[in-house]
Amino acid sequence: MTIVCRSFAKINLGLRIGAARADGFHELLTVYQTIALHDVIRVSVERGSGIEIKCSDPHVPGDDSNTCYRIVDRAMPVLGAKGRVVIEIDKRLPVQGGLGGASSNAIATLVGLERALRKKLGAAERLSIAAEVGSDLPLFLVGGTVLGVGRGEQVYPLPDLPPIHCVVLTPEIGVSTPKAFAEWDRRNVDAKLTASASSDRMKELGRGLSAWLSEPYSSAPSSFTGRGRAENPLLWLVRAGIENDFEQVVFPEYPELCEGKRALGHAGAKYASLSGSGSTLYGLFVSKAAAERAAVRLRKQGWAAQATVTLTRRSYWSRIFD
Ligand code: C5P
């Protein structure tokens, strides 16, 4: 039996990079948001042993460095299962694109594998295996609007934002995340930015997010006027002062991406940003019509632009298998 699953992408609604840690990772504070763009993963368990990856995209590794391979390799013994696991990846999301494609592929593989075997891991086991494979995997075990802390692998479901229409630009540039972090460190050393200064910047975003999340409950005027976070999520996001620190190191290296952010603004985005370390850029729009118009305009300008929508936790989980 072959299990077919959608493997959805994420964007980052703000990302602050904190201090480099002794283990080589960096402290992060980010809000992940799942979106409707996706790859398709097919998982089957056959007689025999081993793990086989099939993908027609030459940028996707077919060996044990593939995140799908790595998660199956860890999950099979914990599930107490035997067999040859065949994973077919129908790649539509950009590779090294900042949309978490490889991480999402691994989680879709894991949930597909559990269904194929009719066995389930415990929630804590799943999270721990996911975090071993990569910092961006656990968010896909939550879906919707997700707070990410630690190295990004500690994830907490946030109250879901209502669906927001967006346009995603996918320039043909692969950005290496480790290199972007290394460049961040180099610039901070040059700027003599101390660890406490970088932790202050994280606290600043933390306060912004906290105010953003609590305002609908704590602020009388906004609840009286009915213009709280749920009614106007875009305004609230902008007020929270969200930004993505990776822009500071990625834009100077790839000026085309800074132009993409500007183009999204000119096309009517209420908020535009790099996603993760890029190269994907996204813009948030007030309506589906506005996002679709902007995508048409941006494609005419030569950008690879797609209109899509954010996915709440419920729609993320209900659309994985249907
Ligand atoms: O966890 P993941 O495999 O995605 O990380 C890839 C690389 O990105 C790490 O080896 C590390 O160099 C860098 N990284 C980091 N801090 C994080 C996440 C990733 O420095 N919070």
Short mmCIF file of N, CA, C and O in Angstrom, two decimals, residues 258-319:
data_model
loop_
_atom_site.label_atom_id
_atom_site.label_comp_id
_atom_site.label_asym_id
_atom_site.label_seq_id
_atom_site.Cartn_x
_atom_site.Cartn_y
_atom_site.Cartn_z
N CYS A 258 16.72 41.78 -2.30
CA CYS A 258 16.24 43.04 -1.74
C CYS A 258 15.27 43.69 -2.73
O CYS A 258 14.23 44.23 -2.35
N GLU A 259 15.63 43.58 -4.02
CA GLU A 259 14.73 44.09 -5.08
C GLU A 259 13.39 43.36 -5.05
O GLU A 259 12.34 43.96 -5.26
N GLY A 260 13.43 42.06 -4.80
CA GLY A 260 12.20 41.25 -4.75
C GLY A 260 11.29 41.73 -3.62
O GLY A 260 10.08 41.82 -3.78
N LYS A 261 11.90 42.04 -2.48
CA LYS A 261 11.10 42.52 -1.34
C LYS A 261 10.44 43.85 -1.72
O LYS A 261 9.26 44.08 -1.45
N ARG A 262 11.23 44.71 -2.37
CA ARG A 262 10.69 46.01 -2.80
C ARG A 262 9.55 45.81 -3.81
O ARG A 262 8.52 46.46 -3.74
N ALA A 263 9.76 44.87 -4.75
CA ALA A 263 8.75 44.63 -5.78
C ALA A 263 7.44 44.15 -5.14
O ALA A 263 6.35 44.52 -5.59
N LEU A 264 7.54 43.33 -4.08
CA LEU A 264 6.34 42.87 -3.39
C LEU A 264 5.59 44.06 -2.77
O LEU A 264 4.37 44.14 -2.84
N GLY A 265 6.37 44.98 -2.18
CA GLY A 265 5.77 46.19 -1.59
C GLY A 265 5.05 47.02 -2.66
O GLY A 265 3.91 47.44 -2.48
N HIS A 266 5.73 47.19 -3.81
CA HIS A 266 5.13 47.98 -4.89
C HIS A 266 3.88 47.29 -5.44
O HIS A 266 2.97 47.95 -5.95
N ALA A 267 3.85 45.96 -5.34
CA ALA A 267 2.69 45.22 -5.86
C ALA A 267 1.54 45.20 -4.84
O ALA A 267 0.52 44.56 -5.08
N GLY A 268 1.74 45.88 -3.69
CA GLY A 268 0.62 46.03 -2.76
C GLY A 268 0.71 45.22 -1.48
O GLY A 268 -0.25 45.20 -0.69
N ALA A 269 1.85 44.52 -1.23
CA ALA A 269 1.97 43.73 0.00
C ALA A 269 1.93 44.66 1.21
O ALA A 269 2.57 45.72 1.21
N LYS A 270 1.20 44.26 2.25
CA LYS A 270 1.14 45.06 3.49
C LYS A 270 2.39 44.79 4.32
O LYS A 270 2.77 45.58 5.17
N TYR A 271 2.98 43.63 4.09
CA TYR A 271 4.21 43.27 4.79
C TYR A 271 4.97 42.32 3.87
O TYR A 271 4.35 41.43 3.27
N ALA A 272 6.28 42.51 3.72
CA ALA A 272 7.07 41.61 2.87
C ALA A 272 8.36 41.26 3.60
O ALA A 272 8.89 42.08 4.37
N SER A 273 8.87 40.05 3.38
CA SER A 273 10.05 39.60 4.11
C SER A 273 10.71 38.42 3.41
O SER A 273 10.08 37.72 2.61
N LEU A 274 11.97 38.21 3.76
CA LEU A 274 12.65 36.97 3.41
C LEU A 274 12.08 35.88 4.31
O LEU A 274 11.75 36.14 5.47
N SER A 275 11.97 34.64 3.82
CA SER A 275 11.56 33.54 4.68
C SER A 275 12.80 32.74 5.09
O SER A 275 13.59 32.36 4.23
N GLY A 276 12.97 32.49 6.37
CA GLY A 276 14.17 31.80 6.86
C GLY A 276 15.41 32.50 6.33
O GLY A 276 15.48 33.72 6.30
N SER A 277 16.38 31.70 5.86
CA SER A 277 17.59 32.31 5.30
C SER A 277 17.43 32.53 3.79
O SER A 277 18.38 32.86 3.10
N GLY A 278 16.22 32.36 3.28
CA GLY A 278 15.94 32.60 1.86
C GLY A 278 16.32 31.41 1.01
O GLY A 278 16.69 30.35 1.54
N SER A 279 16.21 31.57 -0.28
CA SER A 279 16.02 32.82 -1.00
C SER A 279 14.56 33.20 -1.22
O SER A 279 14.28 34.23 -1.84
N THR A 280 13.61 32.43 -0.67
CA THR A 280 12.20 32.76 -0.87
C THR A 280 11.83 34.05 -0.15
O THR A 280 12.25 34.28 0.99
N LEU A 281 11.04 34.87 -0.84
CA LEU A 281 10.48 36.09 -0.25
C LEU A 281 8.98 35.93 -0.26
O LEU A 281 8.44 35.26 -1.15
N TYR A 282 8.31 36.54 0.71
CA TYR A 282 6.84 36.49 0.66
C TYR A 282 6.28 37.86 0.97
O TYR A 282 6.94 38.68 1.62
N GLY A 283 5.08 38.08 0.48
CA GLY A 283 4.35 39.30 0.81
C GLY A 283 2.97 38.91 1.28
O GLY A 283 2.39 37.93 0.80
N LEU A 284 2.44 39.65 2.27
CA LEU A 284 1.10 39.37 2.81
C LEU A 284 0.13 40.42 2.28
O LEU A 284 0.45 41.62 2.26
N PHE A 285 -1.03 39.97 1.86
CA PHE A 285 -2.00 40.84 1.18
C PHE A 285 -3.34 40.83 1.91
O PHE A 285 -3.64 39.89 2.65
N VAL A 286 -4.13 41.87 1.63
CA VAL A 286 -5.41 42.00 2.35
C VAL A 286 -6.47 41.05 1.82
O VAL A 286 -7.43 40.76 2.53
N SER A 287 -6.35 40.56 0.59
CA SER A 287 -7.39 39.69 0.04
C SER A 287 -6.79 38.74 -0.99
O SER A 287 -5.67 38.97 -1.49
N LYS A 288 -7.58 37.73 -1.35
CA LYS A 288 -7.16 36.77 -2.37
C LYS A 288 -6.98 37.50 -3.71
O LYS A 288 -6.00 37.28 -4.43
N ALA A 289 -7.94 38.39 -4.01
CA ALA A 289 -7.88 39.11 -5.29
C ALA A 289 -6.61 39.95 -5.36
O ALA A 289 -5.92 39.98 -6.40
N ALA A 290 -6.28 40.63 -4.25
CA ALA A 290 -5.09 41.49 -4.24
C ALA A 290 -3.83 40.64 -4.44
O ALA A 290 -2.91 41.02 -5.18
N ALA A 291 -3.77 39.45 -3.80
CA ALA A 291 -2.60 38.58 -3.93
C ALA A 291 -2.50 38.05 -5.37
O ALA A 291 -1.41 38.01 -5.95
N GLU A 292 -3.63 37.67 -5.94
CA GLU A 292 -3.60 37.12 -7.31
C GLU A 292 -3.19 38.20 -8.32
O GLU A 292 -2.38 37.93 -9.22
N ARG A 293 -3.71 39.41 -8.13
CA ARG A 293 -3.32 40.52 -9.03
C ARG A 293 -1.81 40.77 -8.92
O ARG A 293 -1.12 40.96 -9.91
N ALA A 294 -1.32 40.77 -7.69
CA ALA A 294 0.11 41.04 -7.47
C ALA A 294 0.96 39.94 -8.12
O ALA A 294 2.00 40.23 -8.72
N ALA A 295 0.52 38.69 -8.01
CA ALA A 295 1.30 37.59 -8.59
C ALA A 295 1.39 37.75 -10.11
O ALA A 295 2.47 37.55 -10.69
N VAL A 296 0.29 38.13 -10.73
CA VAL A 296 0.29 38.33 -12.19
C VAL A 296 1.27 39.45 -12.54
O VAL A 296 2.14 39.30 -13.43
N ARG A 297 1.18 40.56 -11.80
CA ARG A 297 2.06 41.71 -12.06
C ARG A 297 3.54 41.34 -11.88
O ARG A 297 4.39 41.70 -12.69
N LEU A 298 3.82 40.59 -10.82
CA LEU A 298 5.22 40.23 -10.54
C LEU A 298 5.76 39.25 -11.58
O LEU A 298 6.93 39.33 -11.97
N ARG A 299 4.91 38.35 -12.05
CA ARG A 299 5.36 37.41 -13.10
C ARG A 299 5.69 38.18 -14.38
O ARG A 299 6.67 37.87 -15.05
N LYS A 300 4.88 39.22 -14.68
CA LYS A 300 5.16 40.04 -15.87
C LYS A 300 6.51 40.73 -15.74
O LYS A 300 7.18 41.00 -16.72
N GLN A 301 6.90 41.02 -14.48
CA GLN A 301 8.21 41.66 -14.24
C GLN A 301 9.34 40.64 -14.24
O GLN A 301 10.49 40.99 -14.02
N GLY A 302 9.00 39.37 -14.42
CA GLY A 302 10.04 38.34 -14.51
C GLY A 302 10.27 37.53 -13.25
O GLY A 302 11.15 36.67 -13.20
N TRP A 303 9.48 37.80 -12.18
CA TRP A 303 9.67 37.04 -10.93
C TRP A 303 8.89 35.72 -11.00
O TRP A 303 7.80 35.68 -11.56
N ALA A 304 9.44 34.66 -10.38
CA ALA A 304 8.68 33.42 -10.22
C ALA A 304 7.77 33.64 -9.02
O ALA A 304 8.22 33.57 -7.86
N ALA A 305 6.52 34.01 -9.27
CA ALA A 305 5.61 34.41 -8.19
C ALA A 305 4.38 33.51 -8.17
O ALA A 305 3.82 33.19 -9.21
N GLN A 306 3.99 33.08 -6.95
CA GLN A 306 2.77 32.26 -6.81
C GLN A 306 1.92 32.84 -5.69
O GLN A 306 2.43 33.13 -4.61
N ALA A 307 0.62 32.95 -5.96
CA ALA A 307 -0.30 33.36 -4.89
C ALA A 307 -0.68 32.12 -4.10
O ALA A 307 -0.88 31.04 -4.68
N THR A 308 -0.73 32.25 -2.80
CA THR A 308 -1.12 31.12 -1.94
C THR A 308 -1.77 31.68 -0.67
O THR A 308 -2.07 32.87 -0.60
N VAL A 309 -1.98 30.80 0.31
CA VAL A 309 -2.65 31.25 1.53
C VAL A 309 -2.03 30.52 2.73
O VAL A 309 -1.50 29.41 2.57
N THR A 310 -2.09 31.17 3.88
CA THR A 310 -1.56 30.50 5.07
C THR A 310 -2.55 29.43 5.53
O THR A 310 -3.74 29.52 5.25
N LEU A 311 -2.04 28.41 6.19
CA LEU A 311 -2.89 27.29 6.64
C LEU A 311 -2.98 27.29 8.16
O LEU A 311 -1.96 27.29 8.85
N THR A 312 -4.19 27.27 8.66
CA THR A 312 -4.35 27.10 10.10
C THR A 312 -3.95 25.66 10.46
O THR A 312 -3.82 24.81 9.58
N ARG A 313 -3.81 25.42 11.75
CA ARG A 313 -3.41 24.08 12.21
C ARG A 313 -4.41 23.02 11.74
O ARG A 313 -4.05 21.96 11.25
N ARG A 314 -5.68 23.37 11.86
CA ARG A 314 -6.72 22.40 11.48
C ARG A 314 -6.66 22.09 9.98
O ARG A 314 -6.69 20.94 9.57
N SER A 315 -6.48 23.14 9.14
CA SER A 315 -6.47 22.83 7.71
C SER A 315 -5.16 22.15 7.32
O SER A 315 -5.14 21.32 6.42
N TYR A 316 -4.07 22.49 8.00
CA TYR A 316 -2.80 21.80 7.74
C TYR A 316 -2.97 20.29 7.93
O TYR A 316 -2.66 19.50 7.04
N TRP A 317 -3.53 19.89 9.07
CA TRP A 317 -3.65 18.45 9.35
C TRP A 317 -4.73 17.79 8.50
O TRP A 317 -4.57 16.64 8.09
N SER A 318 -5.80 18.54 8.21
CA SER A 318 -6.87 17.88 7.44
C SER A 318 -6.48 17.71 5.98
O SER A 318 -7.03 16.88 5.28
N ARG A 319 -5.50 18.51 5.51
CA ARG A 319 -5.15 18.42 4.09
C ARG A 319 -3.91 17.59 3.82
O ARG A 319 -3.50 17.43 2.68
#
